PDB file of C-alpha atoms and ligand atoms in Angstrom:
ATOM      1  CA  MET A  26    -133.477 -18.382  -7.167  1.00  0.00           C
ATOM      2  CA  GLN A  27    -133.080 -19.159 -10.884  1.00  0.00           C
ATOM      3  CA  LEU A  28    -133.904 -22.831 -11.376  1.00  0.00           C
ATOM      4  CA  LEU A  29    -133.904 -25.037 -14.398  1.00  0.00           C
ATOM      5  CA  LEU A  30    -135.879 -28.281 -14.379  1.00  0.00           C
ATOM      6  CA  MET A  31    -134.572 -30.714 -16.953  1.00  0.00           C
ATOM      7  CA  GLY A  32    -135.547 -34.190 -17.992  1.00  0.00           C
ATOM      8  CA  PRO A  33    -137.131 -36.084 -20.870  1.00  0.00           C
ATOM      9  CA  PRO A  34    -140.805 -35.576 -21.790  1.00  0.00           C
ATOM     10  CA  GLY A  35    -142.984 -37.102 -19.075  1.00  0.00           C
ATOM     11  CA  ALA A  36    -140.234 -37.068 -16.406  1.00  0.00           C
ATOM     12  CA  GLY A  37    -142.328 -34.957 -14.037  1.00  0.00           C
ATOM     13  CA  LYS A  38    -140.994 -31.422 -14.652  1.00  0.00           C
ATOM     14  CA  GLY A  39    -144.414 -29.750 -14.702  1.00  0.00           C
ATOM     15  CA  THR A  40    -145.640 -31.732 -11.690  1.00  0.00           C
ATOM     16  CA  GLN A  41    -142.594 -30.746  -9.640  1.00  0.00           C
ATOM     17  CA  ALA A  42    -142.545 -27.144 -10.907  1.00  0.00           C
ATOM     18  CA  ALA A  43    -146.071 -26.704  -9.493  1.00  0.00           C
ATOM     19  CA  GLU A  44    -144.813 -27.797  -6.049  1.00  0.00           C
ATOM     20  CA  LEU A  45    -141.749 -25.524  -6.216  1.00  0.00           C
ATOM     21  CA  VAL A  46    -143.932 -22.542  -7.235  1.00  0.00           C
ATOM     22  CA  LYS A  47    -145.950 -23.035  -4.008  1.00  0.00           C
ATOM     23  CA  LYS A  48    -142.846 -23.501  -1.895  1.00  0.00           C
ATOM     24  CA  PHE A  49    -140.685 -20.652  -3.230  1.00  0.00           C
ATOM     25  CA  SER A  50    -143.283 -18.206  -4.678  1.00  0.00           C
ATOM     26  CA  ILE A  51    -141.474 -17.797  -7.988  1.00  0.00           C
ATOM     27  CA  PRO A  52    -143.141 -18.358 -11.387  1.00  0.00           C
ATOM     28  CA  GLN A  53    -142.931 -21.476 -13.541  1.00  0.00           C
ATOM     29  CA  ILE A  54    -141.878 -20.666 -17.098  1.00  0.00           C
ATOM     30  CA  SER A  55    -142.922 -23.540 -19.335  1.00  0.00           C
ATOM     31  CA  THR A  56    -142.256 -23.017 -23.034  1.00  0.00           C
ATOM     32  CA  GLY A  57    -144.619 -25.926 -23.777  1.00  0.00           C
ATOM     33  CA  ASP A  58    -147.443 -24.179 -21.856  1.00  0.00           C
ATOM     34  CA  MET A  59    -146.680 -20.904 -23.640  1.00  0.00           C
ATOM     35  CA  PHE A  60    -146.837 -22.597 -27.049  1.00  0.00           C
ATOM     36  CA  ARG A  61    -150.067 -24.455 -26.168  1.00  0.00           C
ATOM     37  CA  ALA A  62    -151.701 -21.176 -25.077  1.00  0.00           C
ATOM     38  CA  ALA A  63    -150.588 -19.536 -28.342  1.00  0.00           C
ATOM     39  CA  VAL A  64    -151.984 -22.411 -30.416  1.00  0.00           C
ATOM     40  CA  LYS A  65    -155.305 -22.172 -28.552  1.00  0.00           C
ATOM     41  CA  GLU A  66    -155.489 -18.409 -29.135  1.00  0.00           C
ATOM     42  CA  GLY A  67    -154.521 -18.802 -32.798  1.00  0.00           C
ATOM     43  CA  THR A  68    -151.726 -16.196 -32.594  1.00  0.00           C
ATOM     44  CA  GLU A  69    -148.791 -15.896 -35.023  1.00  0.00           C
ATOM     45  CA  LEU A  70    -146.622 -17.701 -32.469  1.00  0.00           C
ATOM     46  CA  GLY A  71    -149.175 -20.496 -32.277  1.00  0.00           C
ATOM     47  CA  LYS A  72    -149.132 -20.862 -36.052  1.00  0.00           C
ATOM     48  CA  LYS A  73    -145.318 -21.145 -36.002  1.00  0.00           C
ATOM     49  CA  ALA A  74    -145.358 -23.751 -33.211  1.00  0.00           C
ATOM     50  CA  GLU A  75    -148.338 -25.952 -34.036  1.00  0.00           C
ATOM     51  CA  ALA A  76    -146.917 -28.301 -36.677  1.00  0.00           C
ATOM     52  CA  CYS A  77    -143.727 -28.976 -34.696  1.00  0.00           C
ATOM     53  CA  MET A  78    -145.686 -29.742 -31.550  1.00  0.00           C
ATOM     54  CA  LYS A  79    -148.027 -32.059 -33.384  1.00  0.00           C
ATOM     55  CA  SER A  80    -145.151 -34.073 -34.843  1.00  0.00           C
ATOM     56  CA  GLY A  81    -143.038 -34.036 -31.667  1.00  0.00           C
ATOM     57  CA  THR A  82    -140.129 -32.050 -33.093  1.00  0.00           C
ATOM     58  CA  LEU A  83    -138.753 -28.815 -31.660  1.00  0.00           C
ATOM     59  CA  VAL A  84    -140.063 -25.342 -32.442  1.00  0.00           C
ATOM     60  CA  PRO A  85    -137.193 -23.419 -34.121  1.00  0.00           C
ATOM     61  CA  ASP A  86    -134.624 -21.961 -31.716  1.00  0.00           C
ATOM     62  CA  GLU A  87    -135.056 -18.336 -32.809  1.00  0.00           C
ATOM     63  CA  VAL A  88    -138.799 -18.485 -32.048  1.00  0.00           C
ATOM     64  CA  THR A  89    -138.334 -20.203 -28.695  1.00  0.00           C
ATOM     65  CA  ILE A  90    -135.448 -18.021 -27.531  1.00  0.00           C
ATOM     66  CA  GLY A  91    -137.441 -14.880 -28.389  1.00  0.00           C
ATOM     67  CA  ILE A  92    -140.404 -15.786 -26.172  1.00  0.00           C
ATOM     68  CA  VAL A  93    -138.155 -16.751 -23.236  1.00  0.00           C
ATOM     69  CA  ARG A  94    -136.160 -13.515 -23.520  1.00  0.00           C
ATOM     70  CA  GLU A  95    -139.411 -11.518 -23.307  1.00  0.00           C
ATOM     71  CA  ARG A  96    -140.832 -13.589 -20.479  1.00  0.00           C
ATOM     72  CA  LEU A  97    -137.737 -13.439 -18.239  1.00  0.00           C
ATOM     73  CA  ALA A  98    -137.655  -9.650 -18.508  1.00  0.00           C
ATOM     74  CA  LYS A  99    -141.112  -9.428 -16.849  1.00  0.00           C
ATOM     75  CA  ASP A 100    -141.470  -8.054 -13.342  1.00  0.00           C
ATOM     76  CA  ASP A 101    -142.601 -11.305 -11.718  1.00  0.00           C
ATOM     77  CA  CYS A 102    -139.221 -12.908 -12.584  1.00  0.00           C
ATOM     78  CA  LYS A 103    -137.267 -10.365 -10.539  1.00  0.00           C
ATOM     79  CA  ASN A 104    -136.877 -12.689  -7.550  1.00  0.00           C
ATOM     80  CA  GLY A 105    -136.323 -15.796  -9.614  1.00  0.00           C
ATOM     81  CA  PHE A 106    -138.110 -18.357 -11.758  1.00  0.00           C
ATOM     82  CA  ILE A 107    -138.366 -22.042 -12.591  1.00  0.00           C
ATOM     83  CA  LEU A 108    -137.643 -22.857 -16.220  1.00  0.00           C
ATOM     84  CA  ASP A 109    -139.478 -25.993 -17.336  1.00  0.00           C
ATOM     85  CA  GLY A 110    -138.784 -27.395 -20.806  1.00  0.00           C
ATOM     86  CA  PHE A 111    -136.252 -24.723 -21.797  1.00  0.00           C
ATOM     87  CA  PRO A 112    -133.469 -24.941 -22.892  1.00  0.00           C
ATOM     88  CA  ARG A 113    -133.770 -28.012 -25.095  1.00  0.00           C
ATOM     89  CA  THR A 114    -130.793 -27.416 -27.404  1.00  0.00           C
ATOM     90  CA  VAL A 115    -127.220 -26.227 -26.923  1.00  0.00           C
ATOM     91  CA  GLU A 116    -128.092 -23.089 -28.913  1.00  0.00           C
ATOM     92  CA  GLN A 117    -130.948 -22.361 -26.468  1.00  0.00           C
ATOM     93  CA  ALA A 118    -128.625 -22.954 -23.498  1.00  0.00           C
ATOM     94  CA  ASP A 119    -126.059 -20.513 -24.942  1.00  0.00           C
ATOM     95  CA  ALA A 120    -128.833 -17.958 -25.501  1.00  0.00           C
ATOM     96  CA  LEU A 121    -130.077 -18.440 -21.924  1.00  0.00           C
ATOM     97  CA  ALA A 122    -126.581 -17.756 -20.582  1.00  0.00           C
ATOM     98  CA  LYS A 123    -126.559 -14.486 -22.554  1.00  0.00           C
ATOM     99  CA  ILE A 124    -130.061 -13.479 -21.407  1.00  0.00           C
ATOM    100  CA  LEU A 125    -129.165 -14.154 -17.757  1.00  0.00           C
ATOM    101  CA  ASP A 126    -125.953 -12.192 -18.165  1.00  0.00           C
ATOM    102  CA  GLU A 127    -127.907  -9.228 -19.521  1.00  0.00           C
ATOM    103  CA  LEU A 128    -130.275  -9.456 -16.540  1.00  0.00           C
ATOM    104  CA  GLY A 129    -127.349  -9.708 -14.106  1.00  0.00           C
ATOM    105  CA  LYS A 130    -128.488 -13.149 -12.929  1.00  0.00           C
ATOM    106  CA  LYS A 131    -127.002 -16.628 -12.684  1.00  0.00           C
ATOM    107  CA  LEU A 132    -128.514 -20.086 -12.722  1.00  0.00           C
ATOM    108  CA  THR A 133    -128.822 -21.246  -9.120  1.00  0.00           C
ATOM    109  CA  ARG A 134    -129.258 -24.958  -9.991  1.00  0.00           C
ATOM    110  CA  VAL A 135    -130.046 -27.253 -12.874  1.00  0.00           C
ATOM    111  CA  LEU A 136    -132.153 -30.131 -11.570  1.00  0.00           C
ATOM    112  CA  ASN A 137    -132.345 -33.091 -13.894  1.00  0.00           C
ATOM    113  CA  ILE A 138    -135.233 -35.445 -13.153  1.00  0.00           C
ATOM    114  CA  HIS A 139    -133.974 -38.821 -14.274  1.00  0.00           C
ATOM    115  CA  VAL A 140    -136.543 -41.371 -15.483  1.00  0.00           C
ATOM    116  CA  PRO A 141    -135.622 -44.312 -17.740  1.00  0.00           C
ATOM    117  CA  ALA A 142    -136.986 -44.278 -21.286  1.00  0.00           C
ATOM    118  CA  GLU A 143    -139.166 -47.359 -20.753  1.00  0.00           C
ATOM    119  CA  ASP A 144    -141.384 -45.491 -18.224  1.00  0.00           C
ATOM    120  CA  LEU A 145    -141.940 -42.346 -20.245  1.00  0.00           C
ATOM    121  CA  ILE A 146    -144.519 -43.413 -22.817  1.00  0.00           C
ATOM    122  CA  GLU A 147    -146.839 -44.756 -20.111  1.00  0.00           C
ATOM    123  CA  ARG A 148    -146.442 -41.522 -18.161  1.00  0.00           C
ATOM    124  CA  ALA A 149    -147.276 -39.312 -21.145  1.00  0.00           C
ATOM    125  CA  VAL A 150    -150.137 -41.401 -22.525  1.00  0.00           C
ATOM    126  CA  GLY A 151    -151.797 -41.496 -19.077  1.00  0.00           C
ATOM    127  CA  ARG A 152    -151.306 -37.767 -18.433  1.00  0.00           C
ATOM    128  CA  ARG A 153    -154.447 -35.663 -17.951  1.00  0.00           C
ATOM    129  CA  ILE A 154    -154.514 -31.885 -17.492  1.00  0.00           C
ATOM    130  CA  CYS A 155    -157.155 -29.612 -16.007  1.00  0.00           C
ATOM    131  CA  LYS A 156    -158.715 -27.203 -18.524  1.00  0.00           C
ATOM    132  CA  GLY A 157    -159.332 -24.745 -15.707  1.00  0.00           C
ATOM    133  CA  CYS A 158    -156.166 -24.506 -13.593  1.00  0.00           C
ATOM    134  CA  GLY A 159    -153.641 -26.592 -15.551  1.00  0.00           C
ATOM    135  CA  ALA A 160    -153.075 -29.133 -12.752  1.00  0.00           C
ATOM    136  CA  THR A 161    -151.512 -32.374 -13.958  1.00  0.00           C
ATOM    137  CA  TYR A 162    -152.851 -35.857 -13.169  1.00  0.00           C
ATOM    138  CA  HIS A 163    -152.123 -39.386 -14.287  1.00  0.00           C
ATOM    139  CA  VAL A 164    -154.824 -42.016 -14.797  1.00  0.00           C
ATOM    140  CA  LYS A 165    -152.786 -44.585 -12.850  1.00  0.00           C
ATOM    141  CA  PHE A 166    -150.008 -42.839 -10.903  1.00  0.00           C
ATOM    142  CA  ASN A 167    -151.844 -39.704  -9.746  1.00  0.00           C
ATOM    143  CA  PRO A 168    -155.567 -40.069 -10.465  1.00  0.00           C
ATOM    144  CA  PRO A 169    -158.118 -37.383  -9.541  1.00  0.00           C
ATOM    145  CA  LYS A 170    -160.523 -38.258  -6.713  1.00  0.00           C
ATOM    146  CA  LYS A 171    -163.487 -38.001  -9.087  1.00  0.00           C
ATOM    147  CA  ASN A 172    -163.150 -39.312 -12.633  1.00  0.00           C
ATOM    148  CA  SER A 173    -162.144 -36.626 -15.194  1.00  0.00           C
ATOM    149  CA  THR A 174    -162.607 -33.788 -12.679  1.00  0.00           C
ATOM    150  CA  CYS A 175    -159.891 -31.639 -11.147  1.00  0.00           C
ATOM    151  CA  ASP A 176    -159.494 -31.989  -7.356  1.00  0.00           C
ATOM    152  CA  ASN A 177    -158.427 -28.328  -7.059  1.00  0.00           C
ATOM    153  CA  CYS A 178    -161.005 -26.454  -9.113  1.00  0.00           C
ATOM    154  CA  GLY A 179    -163.562 -28.983 -10.379  1.00  0.00           C
ATOM    155  CA  GLY A 180    -162.431 -28.301 -13.972  1.00  0.00           C
ATOM    156  CA  GLU A 181    -162.665 -30.865 -16.739  1.00  0.00           C
ATOM    157  CA  LEU A 182    -159.549 -32.919 -17.493  1.00  0.00           C
ATOM    158  CA  TYR A 183    -158.231 -33.350 -21.030  1.00  0.00           C
ATOM    159  CA  GLN A 184    -155.487 -35.287 -22.792  1.00  0.00           C
ATOM    160  CA  ARG A 185    -152.832 -33.364 -24.741  1.00  0.00           C
ATOM    161  CA  ALA A 186    -152.927 -33.968 -28.515  1.00  0.00           C
ATOM    162  CA  ASP A 187    -149.235 -34.942 -28.486  1.00  0.00           C
ATOM    163  CA  ASP A 188    -149.566 -37.418 -25.595  1.00  0.00           C
ATOM    164  CA  ASN A 189    -149.908 -40.455 -27.841  1.00  0.00           C
ATOM    165  CA  GLU A 190    -147.463 -43.279 -28.441  1.00  0.00           C
ATOM    166  CA  GLN A 191    -146.469 -42.200 -31.957  1.00  0.00           C
ATOM    167  CA  THR A 192    -145.669 -38.558 -31.128  1.00  0.00           C
ATOM    168  CA  MET A 193    -143.998 -39.617 -27.884  1.00  0.00           C
ATOM    169  CA  THR A 194    -141.604 -41.833 -29.862  1.00  0.00           C
ATOM    170  CA  THR A 195    -140.524 -38.792 -31.899  1.00  0.00           C
ATOM    171  CA  ARG A 196    -140.345 -36.587 -28.780  1.00  0.00           C
ATOM    172  CA  LEU A 197    -138.095 -39.140 -27.068  1.00  0.00           C
ATOM    173  CA  SER A 198    -135.725 -39.376 -30.012  1.00  0.00           C
ATOM    174  CA  THR A 199    -135.695 -35.554 -30.285  1.00  0.00           C
ATOM    175  CA  TYR A 200    -134.769 -35.499 -26.599  1.00  0.00           C
ATOM    176  CA  GLU A 201    -131.918 -37.966 -27.133  1.00  0.00           C
ATOM    177  CA  SER A 202    -130.379 -36.087 -30.065  1.00  0.00           C
ATOM    178  CA  SER A 203    -130.969 -32.440 -29.091  1.00  0.00           C
ATOM    179  CA  THR A 204    -131.540 -32.188 -25.335  1.00  0.00           C
ATOM    180  CA  ARG A 205    -129.543 -34.959 -23.634  1.00  0.00           C
ATOM    181  CA  PRO A 206    -126.245 -33.202 -24.549  1.00  0.00           C
ATOM    182  CA  LEU A 207    -127.267 -30.463 -22.091  1.00  0.00           C
ATOM    183  CA  ILE A 208    -126.491 -32.813 -19.197  1.00  0.00           C
ATOM    184  CA  ASP A 209    -122.768 -32.590 -19.954  1.00  0.00           C
ATOM    185  CA  TYR A 210    -123.158 -28.897 -20.791  1.00  0.00           C
ATOM    186  CA  TYR A 211    -124.471 -28.092 -17.293  1.00  0.00           C
ATOM    187  CA  LYS A 212    -122.123 -30.528 -15.561  1.00  0.00           C
ATOM    188  CA  LYS A 213    -119.317 -28.411 -16.988  1.00  0.00           C
ATOM    189  CA  VAL A 214    -120.978 -25.202 -15.754  1.00  0.00           C
ATOM    190  CA  GLY A 215    -120.971 -26.843 -12.302  1.00  0.00           C
ATOM    191  CA  VAL A 216    -124.607 -26.308 -11.294  1.00  0.00           C
ATOM    192  CA  TYR A 217    -125.971 -29.753 -12.132  1.00  0.00           C
ATOM    193  CA  THR A 218    -127.816 -32.128  -9.798  1.00  0.00           C
ATOM    194  CA  GLU A 219    -129.607 -35.333 -10.739  1.00  0.00           C
ATOM    195  CA  ILE A 220    -132.779 -36.454  -8.953  1.00  0.00           C
ATOM    196  CA  ASP A 221    -134.313 -39.930  -9.137  1.00  0.00           C
ATOM    197  CA  GLY A 222    -137.656 -39.320 -10.847  1.00  0.00           C
ATOM    198  CA  ARG A 223    -138.860 -42.931 -10.507  1.00  0.00           C
ATOM    199  CA  GLN A 224    -139.847 -42.339  -6.900  1.00  0.00           C
ATOM    200  CA  PRO A 225    -143.354 -41.294  -5.827  1.00  0.00           C
ATOM    201  CA  ILE A 226    -144.192 -37.648  -6.653  1.00  0.00           C
ATOM    202  CA  ALA A 227    -143.941 -36.452  -3.024  1.00  0.00           C
ATOM    203  CA  LYS A 228    -140.530 -38.095  -2.574  1.00  0.00           C
ATOM    204  CA  VAL A 229    -139.184 -36.433  -5.737  1.00  0.00           C
ATOM    205  CA  THR A 230    -140.388 -33.075  -4.351  1.00  0.00           C
ATOM    206  CA  GLU A 231    -138.702 -33.842  -1.029  1.00  0.00           C
ATOM    207  CA  ASP A 232    -135.385 -34.572  -2.781  1.00  0.00           C
ATOM    208  CA  LEU A 233    -135.610 -31.372  -4.856  1.00  0.00           C
ATOM    209  CA  VAL A 234    -136.345 -29.254  -1.796  1.00  0.00           C
ATOM    210  CA  LYS A 235    -133.481 -30.896   0.069  1.00  0.00           C
ATOM    211  CA  VAL A 236    -131.039 -29.951  -2.706  1.00  0.00           C
ATOM    212  CA  LEU A 237    -132.394 -26.400  -2.848  1.00  0.00           C
ATOM    213  CA  SER A 238    -132.169 -25.874   0.899  1.00  0.00           C
ATOM    214  CA  SER A 239    -128.410 -26.288   0.680  1.00  0.00           C
ATOM    215  CA  VAL A 240    -127.717 -24.034  -2.312  1.00  0.00           C
ATOM    216  CA  LYS A 241    -126.907 -20.355  -2.122  1.00  0.00           C
ATOM    217  CA  ASP A 242    -128.828 -18.012  -4.415  1.00  0.00           C
TER     218      ASP A 242
HETATM  219  P1  LIG B  11    -143.142 -33.307 -17.874  1.00  0.00           P
HETATM  220  O1  LIG B  11    -143.564 -31.903 -17.486  1.00  0.00           O
HETATM  221  O2  LIG B  11    -141.720 -33.594 -17.527  1.00  0.00           O
HETATM  222  O3  LIG B  11    -143.449 -33.652 -19.297  1.00  0.00           O
HETATM  223  P2  LIG B  11    -145.330 -34.129 -16.094  1.00  0.00           P
HETATM  224  O4  LIG B  11    -145.013 -33.443 -14.806  1.00  0.00           O
HETATM  225  O5  LIG B  11    -146.443 -33.556 -16.893  1.00  0.00           O
HETATM  226  O6  LIG B  11    -143.991 -34.314 -16.976  1.00  0.00           O
HETATM  227  O7  LIG B  11    -145.602 -35.674 -15.752  1.00  0.00           O
HETATM  228  C1  LIG B  11    -145.933 -36.596 -16.785  1.00  0.00           C
HETATM  229  C2  LIG B  11    -146.977 -37.574 -16.249  1.00  0.00           C
HETATM  230  O8  LIG B  11    -146.370 -38.427 -15.267  1.00  0.00           O
HETATM  231  C3  LIG B  11    -148.166 -36.907 -15.566  1.00  0.00           C
HETATM  232  O9  LIG B  11    -149.332 -37.634 -15.855  1.00  0.00           O
HETATM  233  C4  LIG B  11    -147.825 -36.991 -14.062  1.00  0.00           C
HETATM  234  O10 LIG B  11    -148.986 -37.059 -13.246  1.00  0.00           O
HETATM  235  C5  LIG B  11    -147.019 -38.283 -13.993  1.00  0.00           C
HETATM  236  N1  LIG B  11    -145.947 -38.224 -12.990  1.00  0.00           N
HETATM  237  C6  LIG B  11    -145.183 -37.159 -12.646  1.00  0.00           C
HETATM  238  N2  LIG B  11    -144.283 -37.496 -11.694  1.00  0.00           N
HETATM  239  C7  LIG B  11    -144.484 -38.814 -11.455  1.00  0.00           C
HETATM  240  C8  LIG B  11    -143.865 -39.760 -10.564  1.00  0.00           C
HETATM  241  N3  LIG B  11    -142.865 -39.409  -9.755  1.00  0.00           N
HETATM  242  N4  LIG B  11    -144.314 -41.035 -10.581  1.00  0.00           N
HETATM  243  C9  LIG B  11    -145.333 -41.404 -11.417  1.00  0.00           C
HETATM  244  N5  LIG B  11    -145.950 -40.572 -12.259  1.00  0.00           N
HETATM  245  C10 LIG B  11    -145.537 -39.288 -12.280  1.00  0.00           C
HETATM  246  P1  LIG B  12    -143.658 -29.848 -23.383  1.00  0.00           P
HETATM  247  O1  LIG B  12    -144.934 -29.222 -22.882  1.00  0.00           O
HETATM  248  O2  LIG B  12    -142.459 -29.326 -22.653  1.00  0.00           O
HETATM  249  O3  LIG B  12    -143.732 -31.342 -23.412  1.00  0.00           O
HETATM  250  O4  LIG B  12    -143.479 -29.365 -24.896  1.00  0.00           O
HETATM  251  C1  LIG B  12    -144.430 -29.678 -25.892  1.00  0.00           C
HETATM  252  C2  LIG B  12    -143.873 -29.330 -27.263  1.00  0.00           C
HETATM  253  O5  LIG B  12    -143.643 -27.924 -27.356  1.00  0.00           O
HETATM  254  C3  LIG B  12    -142.537 -29.973 -27.619  1.00  0.00           C
HETATM  255  O6  LIG B  12    -142.682 -31.290 -28.129  1.00  0.00           O
HETATM  256  C4  LIG B  12    -142.013 -28.989 -28.683  1.00  0.00           C
HETATM  257  O7  LIG B  12    -142.645 -29.172 -29.939  1.00  0.00           O
HETATM  258  C5  LIG B  12    -142.475 -27.641 -28.122  1.00  0.00           C
HETATM  259  N1  LIG B  12    -141.467 -27.056 -27.208  1.00  0.00           N
HETATM  260  C6  LIG B  12    -141.586 -26.843 -25.868  1.00  0.00           C
HETATM  261  N2  LIG B  12    -140.473 -26.298 -25.367  1.00  0.00           N
HETATM  262  C7  LIG B  12    -139.604 -26.156 -26.400  1.00  0.00           C
HETATM  263  C8  LIG B  12    -138.271 -25.679 -26.531  1.00  0.00           C
HETATM  264  N3  LIG B  12    -137.579 -25.229 -25.462  1.00  0.00           N
HETATM  265  N4  LIG B  12    -137.702 -25.686 -27.772  1.00  0.00           N
HETATM  266  C9  LIG B  12    -138.375 -26.118 -28.836  1.00  0.00           C
HETATM  267  N5  LIG B  12    -139.620 -26.618 -28.781  1.00  0.00           N
HETATM  268  C10 LIG B  12    -140.246 -26.630 -27.588  1.00  0.00           C
END
């Protein structure tokens, strides 16, 4: 199953991808996570991505497409994958179509998690992530049982550097100009489904699973 989770920053893509990974045993491919790991390790890729991430703009297409091409060719993607945060431009979507063609695969579904703009800043600013296992929490909507500690692994929670109001404003306008056009793009391809992301996390998962139980790979 080749899935694509779409939606604006803070819509719940990472949260839902984690549930779908458990349910379908296919990997989550998050370009944001890959860039953050590269920044932390201080690699060449990290150096190319860091300034864009800090300001809330997009990392250049040629850089982003290159890392996805490499990642999708890996063995663990043979039975499918969940793309989270890629593609974000029409050029990336065209490149993805080419990569999938080369691999002899097709997109099974594009699942767009719809959340209105007015909810997104609060979601991002309240987001907390586990340093150990990467689990995502929210200070109000999905708090850990013990303050600042991960329920799964006991790891320390941190706040992403770009999860502040100022960077979020840029990320949201970047989404509007570069990524929103992909909704029509995938409607035309005929694999598009919209999910109401304003519901509680478990209900969003339920809706996603319901859609996926009726699609053919
Ligand atoms: P994305 O990967 O799309 O940027 P995340 O999955 O990281 O979004 O979610 C952003 C924040 O919103 C996180 O703090 C998460 O806990 C919270 N969140 C996710 N889904 C919901 C939901 N359905 N209702 C309320 N908060 C949510
Ligand atoms: P995310 O973790 O998906 O919120 O992404 C964090 C940041 O990483 C974004 O604001 C961009 O700077 C960068 N990024 C992630 N995915 C992409 C992508 N597909 N294209 C360009 N930049 C990306």
